Coordinates of C-alpha atoms in Angstrom, one line a residue:
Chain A
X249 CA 2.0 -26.6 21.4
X250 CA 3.9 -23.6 20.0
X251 CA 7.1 -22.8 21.5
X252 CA 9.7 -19.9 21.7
X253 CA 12.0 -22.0 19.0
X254 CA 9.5 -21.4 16.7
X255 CA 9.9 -17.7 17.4
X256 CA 13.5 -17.9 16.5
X257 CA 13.5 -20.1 13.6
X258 CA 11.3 -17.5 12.1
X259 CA 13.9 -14.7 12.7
X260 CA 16.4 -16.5 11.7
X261 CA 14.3 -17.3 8.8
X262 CA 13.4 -13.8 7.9
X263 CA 15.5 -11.4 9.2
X264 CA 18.7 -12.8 9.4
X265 CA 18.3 -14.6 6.0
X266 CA 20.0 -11.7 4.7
X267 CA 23.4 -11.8 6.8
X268 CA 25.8 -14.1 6.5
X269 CA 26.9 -16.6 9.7
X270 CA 25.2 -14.9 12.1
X271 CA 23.7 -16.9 15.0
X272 CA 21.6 -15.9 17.1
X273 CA 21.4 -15.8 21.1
X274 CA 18.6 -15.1 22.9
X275 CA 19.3 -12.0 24.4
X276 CA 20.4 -10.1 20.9
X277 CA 18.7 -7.0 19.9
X278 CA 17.4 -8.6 16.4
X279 CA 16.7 -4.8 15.5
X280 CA 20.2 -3.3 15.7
X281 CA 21.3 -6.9 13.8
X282 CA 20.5 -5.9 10.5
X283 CA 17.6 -6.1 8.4
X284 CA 14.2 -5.7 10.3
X285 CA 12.6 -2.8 8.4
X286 CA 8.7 -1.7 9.7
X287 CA 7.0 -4.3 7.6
X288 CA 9.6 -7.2 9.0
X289 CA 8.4 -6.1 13.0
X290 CA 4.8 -6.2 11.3
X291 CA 5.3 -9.9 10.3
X292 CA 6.8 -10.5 13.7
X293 CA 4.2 -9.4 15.4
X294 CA 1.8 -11.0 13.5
X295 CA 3.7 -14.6 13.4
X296 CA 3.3 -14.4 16.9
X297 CA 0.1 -13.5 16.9
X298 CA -1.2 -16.8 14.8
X299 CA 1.4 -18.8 16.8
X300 CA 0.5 -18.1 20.2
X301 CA -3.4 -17.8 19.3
X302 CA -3.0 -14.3 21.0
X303 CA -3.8 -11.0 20.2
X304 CA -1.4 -8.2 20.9
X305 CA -3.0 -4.3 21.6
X306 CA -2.2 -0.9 20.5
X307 CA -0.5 -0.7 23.6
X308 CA 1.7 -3.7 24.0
X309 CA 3.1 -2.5 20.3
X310 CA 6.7 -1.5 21.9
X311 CA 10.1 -2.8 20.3
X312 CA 11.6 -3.5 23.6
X313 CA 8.6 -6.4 24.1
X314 CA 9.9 -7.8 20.3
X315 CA 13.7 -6.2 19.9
X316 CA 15.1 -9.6 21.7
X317 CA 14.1 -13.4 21.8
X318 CA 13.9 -13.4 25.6
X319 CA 11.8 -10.5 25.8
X320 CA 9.3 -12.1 23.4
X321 CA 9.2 -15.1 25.8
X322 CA 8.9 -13.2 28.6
X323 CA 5.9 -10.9 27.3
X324 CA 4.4 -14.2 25.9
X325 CA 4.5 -15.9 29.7
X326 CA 3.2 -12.6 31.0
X327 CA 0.1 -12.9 28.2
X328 CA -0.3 -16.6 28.6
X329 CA 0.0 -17.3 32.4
X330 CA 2.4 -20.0 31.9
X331 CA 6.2 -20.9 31.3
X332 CA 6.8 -21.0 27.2
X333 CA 8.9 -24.1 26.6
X334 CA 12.1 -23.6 24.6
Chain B
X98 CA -29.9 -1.2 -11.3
X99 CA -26.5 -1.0 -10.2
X100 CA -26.5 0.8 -6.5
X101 CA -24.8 4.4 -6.7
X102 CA -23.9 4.1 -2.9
X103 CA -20.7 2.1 -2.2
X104 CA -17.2 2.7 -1.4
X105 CA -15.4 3.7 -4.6
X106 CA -14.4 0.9 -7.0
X107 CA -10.7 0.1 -7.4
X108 CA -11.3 -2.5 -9.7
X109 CA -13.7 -3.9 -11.7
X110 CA -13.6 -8.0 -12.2
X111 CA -15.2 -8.9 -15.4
X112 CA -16.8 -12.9 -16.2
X113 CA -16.6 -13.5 -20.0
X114 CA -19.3 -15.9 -21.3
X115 CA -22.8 -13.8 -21.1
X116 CA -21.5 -10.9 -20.0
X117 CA -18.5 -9.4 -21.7
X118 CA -19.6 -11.4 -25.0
X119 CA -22.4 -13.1 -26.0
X120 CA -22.5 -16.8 -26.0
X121 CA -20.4 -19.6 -24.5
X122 CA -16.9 -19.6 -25.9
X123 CA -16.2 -23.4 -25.1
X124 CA -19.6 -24.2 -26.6
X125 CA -19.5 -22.5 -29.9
X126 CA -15.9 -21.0 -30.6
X127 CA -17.6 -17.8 -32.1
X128 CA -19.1 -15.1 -29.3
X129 CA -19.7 -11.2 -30.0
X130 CA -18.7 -8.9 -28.0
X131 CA -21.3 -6.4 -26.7
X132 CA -21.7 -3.8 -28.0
X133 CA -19.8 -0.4 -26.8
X134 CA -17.0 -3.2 -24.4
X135 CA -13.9 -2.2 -25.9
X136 CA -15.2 1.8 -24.9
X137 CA -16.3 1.1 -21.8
X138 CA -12.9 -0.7 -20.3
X139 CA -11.1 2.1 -22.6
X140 CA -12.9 4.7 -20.5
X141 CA -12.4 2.9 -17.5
X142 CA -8.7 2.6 -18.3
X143 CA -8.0 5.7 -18.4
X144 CA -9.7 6.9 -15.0
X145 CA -7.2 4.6 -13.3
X146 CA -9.4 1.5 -12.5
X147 CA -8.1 -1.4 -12.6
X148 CA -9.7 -4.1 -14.5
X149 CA -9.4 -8.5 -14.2
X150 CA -11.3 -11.3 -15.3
X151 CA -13.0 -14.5 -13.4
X152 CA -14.0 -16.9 -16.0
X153 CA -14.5 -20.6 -15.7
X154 CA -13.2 -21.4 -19.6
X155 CA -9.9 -22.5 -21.2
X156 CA -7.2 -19.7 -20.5
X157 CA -5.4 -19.9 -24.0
X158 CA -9.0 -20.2 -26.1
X159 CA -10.1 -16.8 -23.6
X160 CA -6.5 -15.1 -24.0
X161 CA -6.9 -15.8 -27.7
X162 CA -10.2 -14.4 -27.9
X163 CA -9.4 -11.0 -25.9
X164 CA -6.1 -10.4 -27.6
X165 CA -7.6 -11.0 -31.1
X166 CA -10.4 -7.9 -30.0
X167 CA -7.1 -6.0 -28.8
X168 CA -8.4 -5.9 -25.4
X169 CA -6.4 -8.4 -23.1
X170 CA -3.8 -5.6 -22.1
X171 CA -6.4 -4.2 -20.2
X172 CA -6.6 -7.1 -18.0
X173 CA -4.0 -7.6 -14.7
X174 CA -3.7 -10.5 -13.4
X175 CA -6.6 -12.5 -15.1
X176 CA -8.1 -15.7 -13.7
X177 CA -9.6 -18.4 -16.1
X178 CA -9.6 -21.4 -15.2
X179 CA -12.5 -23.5 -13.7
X180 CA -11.9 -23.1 -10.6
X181 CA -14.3 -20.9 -7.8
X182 CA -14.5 -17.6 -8.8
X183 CA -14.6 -17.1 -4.8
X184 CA -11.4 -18.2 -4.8
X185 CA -10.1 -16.3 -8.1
X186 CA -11.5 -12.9 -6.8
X187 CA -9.3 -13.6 -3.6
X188 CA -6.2 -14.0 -5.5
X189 CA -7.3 -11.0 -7.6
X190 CA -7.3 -8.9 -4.5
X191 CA -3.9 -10.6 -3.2
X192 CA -1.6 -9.9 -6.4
X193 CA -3.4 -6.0 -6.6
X194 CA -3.3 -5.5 -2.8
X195 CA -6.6 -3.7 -2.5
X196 CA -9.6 -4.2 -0.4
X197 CA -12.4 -6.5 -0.9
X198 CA -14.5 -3.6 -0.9
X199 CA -12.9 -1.7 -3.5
X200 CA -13.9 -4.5 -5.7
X201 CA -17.1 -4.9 -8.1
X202 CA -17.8 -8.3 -9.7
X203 CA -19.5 -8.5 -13.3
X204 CA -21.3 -11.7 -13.5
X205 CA -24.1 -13.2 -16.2
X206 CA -24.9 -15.6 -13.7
X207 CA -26.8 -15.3 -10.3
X208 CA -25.1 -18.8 -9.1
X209 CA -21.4 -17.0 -9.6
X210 CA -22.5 -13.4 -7.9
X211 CA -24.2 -15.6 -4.7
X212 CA -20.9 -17.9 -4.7
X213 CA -18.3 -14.9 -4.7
X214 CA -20.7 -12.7 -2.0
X215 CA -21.6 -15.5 0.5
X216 CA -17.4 -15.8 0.4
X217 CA -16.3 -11.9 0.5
X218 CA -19.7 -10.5 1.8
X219 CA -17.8 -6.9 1.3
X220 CA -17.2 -7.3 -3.0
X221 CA -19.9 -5.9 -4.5
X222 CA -21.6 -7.7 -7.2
X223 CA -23.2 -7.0 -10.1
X224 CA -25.1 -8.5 -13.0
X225 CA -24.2 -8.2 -16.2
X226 CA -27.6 -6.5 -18.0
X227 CA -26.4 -3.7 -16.0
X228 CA -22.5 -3.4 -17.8
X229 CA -24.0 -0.6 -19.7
X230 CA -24.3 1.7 -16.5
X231 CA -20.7 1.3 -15.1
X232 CA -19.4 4.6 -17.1
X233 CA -22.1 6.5 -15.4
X234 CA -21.6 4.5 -11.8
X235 CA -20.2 7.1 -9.4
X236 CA -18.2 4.4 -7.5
X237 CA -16.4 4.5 -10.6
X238 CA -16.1 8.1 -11.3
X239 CA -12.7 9.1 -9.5
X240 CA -13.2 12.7 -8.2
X241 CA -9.9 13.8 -10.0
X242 CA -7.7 11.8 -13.1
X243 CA -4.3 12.6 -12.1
X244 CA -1.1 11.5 -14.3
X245 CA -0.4 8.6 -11.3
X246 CA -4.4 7.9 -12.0
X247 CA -4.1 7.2 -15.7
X248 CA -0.8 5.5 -15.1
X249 CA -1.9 3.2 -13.0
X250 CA -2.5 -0.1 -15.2
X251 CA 1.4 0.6 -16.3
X252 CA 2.4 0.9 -13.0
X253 CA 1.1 -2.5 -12.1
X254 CA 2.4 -3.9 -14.9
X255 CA 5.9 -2.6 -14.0
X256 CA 5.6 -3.9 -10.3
X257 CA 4.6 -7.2 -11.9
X258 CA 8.2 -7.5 -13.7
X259 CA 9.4 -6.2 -10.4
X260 CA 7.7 -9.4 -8.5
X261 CA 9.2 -11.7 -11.0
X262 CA 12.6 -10.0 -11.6
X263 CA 12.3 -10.5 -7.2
X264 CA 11.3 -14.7 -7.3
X265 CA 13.9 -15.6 -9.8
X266 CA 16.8 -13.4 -7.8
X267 CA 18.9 -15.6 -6.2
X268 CA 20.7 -13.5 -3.0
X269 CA 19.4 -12.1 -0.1
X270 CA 16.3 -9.7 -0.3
X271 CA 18.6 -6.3 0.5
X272 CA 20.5 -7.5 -2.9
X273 CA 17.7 -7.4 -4.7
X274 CA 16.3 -3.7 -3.5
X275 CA 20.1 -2.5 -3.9
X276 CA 19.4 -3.9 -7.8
X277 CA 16.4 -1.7 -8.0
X278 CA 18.4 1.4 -7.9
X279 CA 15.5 2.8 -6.2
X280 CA 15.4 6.9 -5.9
X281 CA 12.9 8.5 -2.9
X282 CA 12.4 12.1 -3.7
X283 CA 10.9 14.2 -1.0
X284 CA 9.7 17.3 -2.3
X285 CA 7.4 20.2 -0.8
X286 CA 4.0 19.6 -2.9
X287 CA 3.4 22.1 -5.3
X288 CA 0.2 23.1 -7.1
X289 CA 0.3 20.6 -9.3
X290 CA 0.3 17.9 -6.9
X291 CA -2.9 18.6 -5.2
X292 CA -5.1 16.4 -7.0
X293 CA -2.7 13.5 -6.6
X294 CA -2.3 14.3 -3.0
X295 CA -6.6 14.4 -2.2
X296 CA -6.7 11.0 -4.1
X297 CA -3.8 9.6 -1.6
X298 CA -5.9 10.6 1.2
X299 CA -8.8 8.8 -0.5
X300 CA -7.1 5.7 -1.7
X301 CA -4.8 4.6 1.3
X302 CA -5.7 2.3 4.0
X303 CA -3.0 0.8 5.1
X304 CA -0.4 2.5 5.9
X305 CA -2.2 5.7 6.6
X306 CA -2.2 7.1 10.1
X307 CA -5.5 8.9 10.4
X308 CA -8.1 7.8 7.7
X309 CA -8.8 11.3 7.5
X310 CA -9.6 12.2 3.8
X311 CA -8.8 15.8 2.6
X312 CA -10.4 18.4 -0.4
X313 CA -8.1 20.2 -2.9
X314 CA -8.9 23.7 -0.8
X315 CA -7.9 22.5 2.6
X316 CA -4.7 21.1 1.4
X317 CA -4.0 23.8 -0.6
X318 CA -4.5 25.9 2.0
X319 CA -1.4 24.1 4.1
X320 CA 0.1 24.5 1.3
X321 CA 0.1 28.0 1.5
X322 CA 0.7 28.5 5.3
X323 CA 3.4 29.4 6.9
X324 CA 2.6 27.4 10.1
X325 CA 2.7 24.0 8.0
X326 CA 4.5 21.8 6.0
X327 CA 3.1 19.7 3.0
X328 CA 5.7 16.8 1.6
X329 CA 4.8 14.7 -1.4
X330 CA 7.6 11.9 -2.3
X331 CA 7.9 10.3 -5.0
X332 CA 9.5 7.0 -5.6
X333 CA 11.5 5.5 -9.3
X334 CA 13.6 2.3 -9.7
X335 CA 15.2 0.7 -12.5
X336 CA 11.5 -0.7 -13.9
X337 CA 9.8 3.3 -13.5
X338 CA 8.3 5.4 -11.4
X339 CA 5.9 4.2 -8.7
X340 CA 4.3 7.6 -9.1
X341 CA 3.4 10.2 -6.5
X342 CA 3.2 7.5 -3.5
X343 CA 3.6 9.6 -0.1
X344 CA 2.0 12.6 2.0
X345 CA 2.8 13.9 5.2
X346 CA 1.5 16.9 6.5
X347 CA 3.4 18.7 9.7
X348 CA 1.8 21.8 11.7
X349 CA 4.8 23.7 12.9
X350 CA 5.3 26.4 16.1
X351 CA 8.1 27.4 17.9
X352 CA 8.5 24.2 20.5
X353 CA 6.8 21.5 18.5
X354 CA 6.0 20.2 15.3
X355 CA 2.6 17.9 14.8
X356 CA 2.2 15.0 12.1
X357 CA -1.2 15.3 10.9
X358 CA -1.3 13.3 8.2
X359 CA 1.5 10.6 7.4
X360 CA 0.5 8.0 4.2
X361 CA 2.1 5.9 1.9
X362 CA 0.6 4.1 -1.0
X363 CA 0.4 0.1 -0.5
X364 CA 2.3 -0.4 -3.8
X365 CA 5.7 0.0 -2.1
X366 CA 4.8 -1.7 1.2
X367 CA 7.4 -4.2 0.0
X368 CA 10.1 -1.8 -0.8
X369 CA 11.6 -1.2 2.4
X370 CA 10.9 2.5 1.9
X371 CA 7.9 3.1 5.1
X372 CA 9.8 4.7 7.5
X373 CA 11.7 6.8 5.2
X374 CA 9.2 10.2 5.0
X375 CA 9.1 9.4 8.8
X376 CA 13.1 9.7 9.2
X377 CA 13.6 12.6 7.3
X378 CA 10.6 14.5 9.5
X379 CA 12.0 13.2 12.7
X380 CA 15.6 14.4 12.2
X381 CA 14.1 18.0 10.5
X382 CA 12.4 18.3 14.1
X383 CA 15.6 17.2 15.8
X384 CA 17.5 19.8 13.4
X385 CA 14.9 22.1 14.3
X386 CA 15.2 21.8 18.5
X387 CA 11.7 20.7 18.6
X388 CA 9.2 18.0 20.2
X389 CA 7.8 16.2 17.1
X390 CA 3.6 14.3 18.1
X391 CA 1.7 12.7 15.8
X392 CA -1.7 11.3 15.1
X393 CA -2.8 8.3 15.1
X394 CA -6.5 7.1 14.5
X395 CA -7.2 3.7 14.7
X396 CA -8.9 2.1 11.5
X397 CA -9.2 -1.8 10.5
X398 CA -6.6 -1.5 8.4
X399 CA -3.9 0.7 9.8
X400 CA -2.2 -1.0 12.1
X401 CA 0.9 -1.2 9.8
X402 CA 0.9 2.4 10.2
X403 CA 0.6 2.0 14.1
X404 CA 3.6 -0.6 14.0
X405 CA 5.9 1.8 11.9
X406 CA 5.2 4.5 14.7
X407 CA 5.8 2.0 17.5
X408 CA 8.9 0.7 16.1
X409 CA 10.5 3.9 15.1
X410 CA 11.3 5.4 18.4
X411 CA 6.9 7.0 18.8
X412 CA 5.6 6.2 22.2
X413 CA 1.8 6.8 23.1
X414 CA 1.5 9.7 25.1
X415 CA -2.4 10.9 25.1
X416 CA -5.3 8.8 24.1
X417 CA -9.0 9.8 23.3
X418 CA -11.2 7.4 23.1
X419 CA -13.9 8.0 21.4
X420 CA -17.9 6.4 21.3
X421 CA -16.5 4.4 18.2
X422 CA -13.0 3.5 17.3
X423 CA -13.0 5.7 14.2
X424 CA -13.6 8.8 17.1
X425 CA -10.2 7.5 18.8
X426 CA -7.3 9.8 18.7
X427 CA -3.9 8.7 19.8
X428 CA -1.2 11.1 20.5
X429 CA 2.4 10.1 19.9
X430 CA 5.6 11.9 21.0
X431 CA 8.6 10.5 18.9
X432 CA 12.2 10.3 21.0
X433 CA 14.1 11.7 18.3
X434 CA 17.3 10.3 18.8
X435 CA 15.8 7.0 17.5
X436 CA 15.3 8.6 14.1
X437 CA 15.4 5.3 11.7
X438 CA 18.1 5.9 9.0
X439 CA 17.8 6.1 5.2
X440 CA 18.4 2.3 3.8
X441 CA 21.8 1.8 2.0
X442 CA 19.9 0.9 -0.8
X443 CA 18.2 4.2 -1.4
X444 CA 19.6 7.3 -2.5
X445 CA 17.1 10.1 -0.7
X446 CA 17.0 13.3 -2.3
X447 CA 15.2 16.0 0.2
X448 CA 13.4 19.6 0.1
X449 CA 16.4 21.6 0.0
X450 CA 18.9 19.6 -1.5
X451 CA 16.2 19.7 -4.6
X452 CA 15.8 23.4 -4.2
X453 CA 19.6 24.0 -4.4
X454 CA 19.9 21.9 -7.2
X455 CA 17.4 23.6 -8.8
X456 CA 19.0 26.9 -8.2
X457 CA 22.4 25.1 -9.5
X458 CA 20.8 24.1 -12.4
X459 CA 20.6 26.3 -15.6
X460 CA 17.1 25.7 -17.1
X461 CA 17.6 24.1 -20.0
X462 CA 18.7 21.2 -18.8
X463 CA 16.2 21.2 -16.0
X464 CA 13.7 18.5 -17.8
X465 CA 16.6 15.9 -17.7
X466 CA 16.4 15.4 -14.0
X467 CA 13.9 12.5 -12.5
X468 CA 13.2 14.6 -9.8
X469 CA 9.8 16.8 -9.3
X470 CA 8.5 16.4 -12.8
X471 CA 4.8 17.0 -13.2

């Protein structure tokens, strides 16, 4: 069962392996944080992708959907019909 | 007979025993290479392909071999071993970064071309009688060798000490570009970069907006006009230069500016340097007071492209769908004020600051500077 936390140990894995101390809350803007370059959100999206067993269009492709952890979960409940666990 | 239809051959993945030499190296310790090899991957060389090996023998008897015929520089990233050559080809096209379709197998042995085509039905395959033919094959005749073209073996041998230099860097990954000392020059094409820029079109998928592919005339023709802008960038770093590795082509009038081209080669997808061409057209527009759209045309392998768009401040504003995806058009309108900046790591040198600096500079010591060189 995939959940959210696995969305933000891969940020913190990958984008915020370059900053010192720096946690994360759920409701930071991961691409004003630091580091998230086109090919990071690419890997995002794609993580998420795999993850979830989803498939996101051309037209869901907006960094407001992926620029925060809650916004991820809450395009992933809208996409999946049901609450994502933490 | 080797097909002359095909998509154009990147790289050309040889097997050894019975193909490249005669006779089983394993088996007998002497083989012979046929005859006219060491011309054939010279020629091929030097048109830009790339070449590799997938041979089931011992790597340091093979590497032994090859080296003692002066010919294993010519190989990137070879695979002998005795494992599939399935999965050798697949790591082949993973360390080059090229499509399975750009790749043509050389094989003795029927078993070994079924095996890697029932795996990657897109490789094409070829026997080995037929090695004799590949000079003439027109998937392998690149319609223009440009500098970048016959560089291109060294350029892959440089971002191979780049990959390495990266695994054994201890620090976080910015460290490691800012070690690079990585220079982006964006530079209005010039005459001479024509050819380089029609084999751009041809050559990158990935992060290429439209597909579309270009002739020398038409681009020359922007070139020329008035009503459009052609930039060319060109990237170096401590290890070399990457070569002539972005395009972008903007059709200008008074209220707004269209991107009708945008590429970037796949070598420097790791680089951090993707959005850059993109920042520096976005804040021109903004300079310039106008609304800055762009193309977009869907293909199966551009949706990088797409993301780099989406994520840099580009919202859909028109779409055409087409009878096939290739005939869908999207239009995107860029909000300007989200113009991604330059990475520290980066020095960016741009049209003018180029054009005063060649104005600055007396001529004599013009063929010092990195930038703009032929």
């Amino acid at each position: 069962m995939a959940t959210i936390s696995s969305v933000r140990k891969f940020i913190q894995g990958n984008v915020l392996a370059q900053k010192q101390n720096v946690t994360l809350s759920d409701d930071d803007d991961i691409f004003r944080l630091g580091f998230v370059n086109s090919m990071m959100a690419l890997k995002l999206v794609t993580f998420i992708e795999k993850e979830f067993n989803i498939k996101v269009a051309d037209d869901e492709l907006d960094i407001s959907t992926f620029s925060t952890i809650s916004q991820i979960r809450q395009f992933l409940q809208r996409k999946l019909g049901n609450p994502i666990e933490s | 007979m080797t097909q002359a239809t095909g998509k154009d051959v990147k790289c050309v993945v040889w097997d050894l025993d019975g193909t490249l030499w005669d006779g089983v190296l394993t088996e007998s310790g002497t083989v012979a290479l046929k005859p006219e090899i060491p011309t054939i991957l010279r020629t091929l060389d030097e048109r830009g392909i790339l070449l590799s090996i997938a041979s089931k023998n011992n790597f340091e008897d093979a590497a032994a071999k090859l080296r003692e015929e002066g010919l294993w520089d010519y190989f990137l990233y070879p695979e002998i071993h005795w494992g599939a050559k399935s999965e050798s080809i697949a790591r082949i096209r993973q360390n080059l970064n090229i499509g399975a379709d750009s790749i043509l197998f050389i094989d003795d042995d029927p078993f070994e071309r079924d095996e890697v085509a029932t795996t990657h039905t897109e490789v094409q395959c070829a026997a080995a009688e037929t090695y004799g033919e590949l000079v003439a094959d027109r998937r392998l005749i690149p319609r223009f060798i440009t500098s970048d073209s016959a560089r291109r073996r060294q350029m892959y041998v440089e971002d191979d000490q780049r990959k390495r230099a990266e695994e054994t860097f201890t620090g976080p990954n910015e460290a490691f570009l800012e070690s690079l000392g990585m220079r982006f020059a964006i530079s209005r094409a010039g005459e001479h970069d024509l050819e380089r820029a029609v084999e751009l079109t041809v050559r990158t998928n990935q992060l290429n907006a439209t597909g579309k592919t270009y002739s020398y005339e038409e681009l020359d023709a922007f070139r020329r006009s008035d009503r459009h802008a052609l930039y060319m960038c060109e990237l170096t770093d401590v290890y070399g230069s990457y070569g002539k590795i972005g395009l972008a082509l903007v059709e200008k009038n008074e209220t707004t500016w269209h991107l009708r081209l945008l590429l970037m080669s796949c070598r420097v997808m790791s680089r951090g340097v993707g959005t850059v061409l993109l920042g520096f057209i976005m804040r021109e527009a903004a300079r310039a007071g106008v609304r800055l759209l762009a193309d977009f045309v869907p293909t199966d392998r551009n949706r990088a492209m797409l993301v780099a768009f989406k994520f840099n401040g580009f919202r859909d504003t028109d779409t055409r769908d087409g009878s096939a995806p290739s005939d869908t058009l999207k239009i995107l309108e860029a909000d300007l004020s989200r113009a991604p900046p330059f990475p520290d790591y980066l020095v960016v040198t741009t049209p003018s600051q180029i054009e005063e600096e060649a104005a600055r500079t007396p001529v004599k010591s013009r063929q010092d500077r990195q930038v703009n060189q032929p």
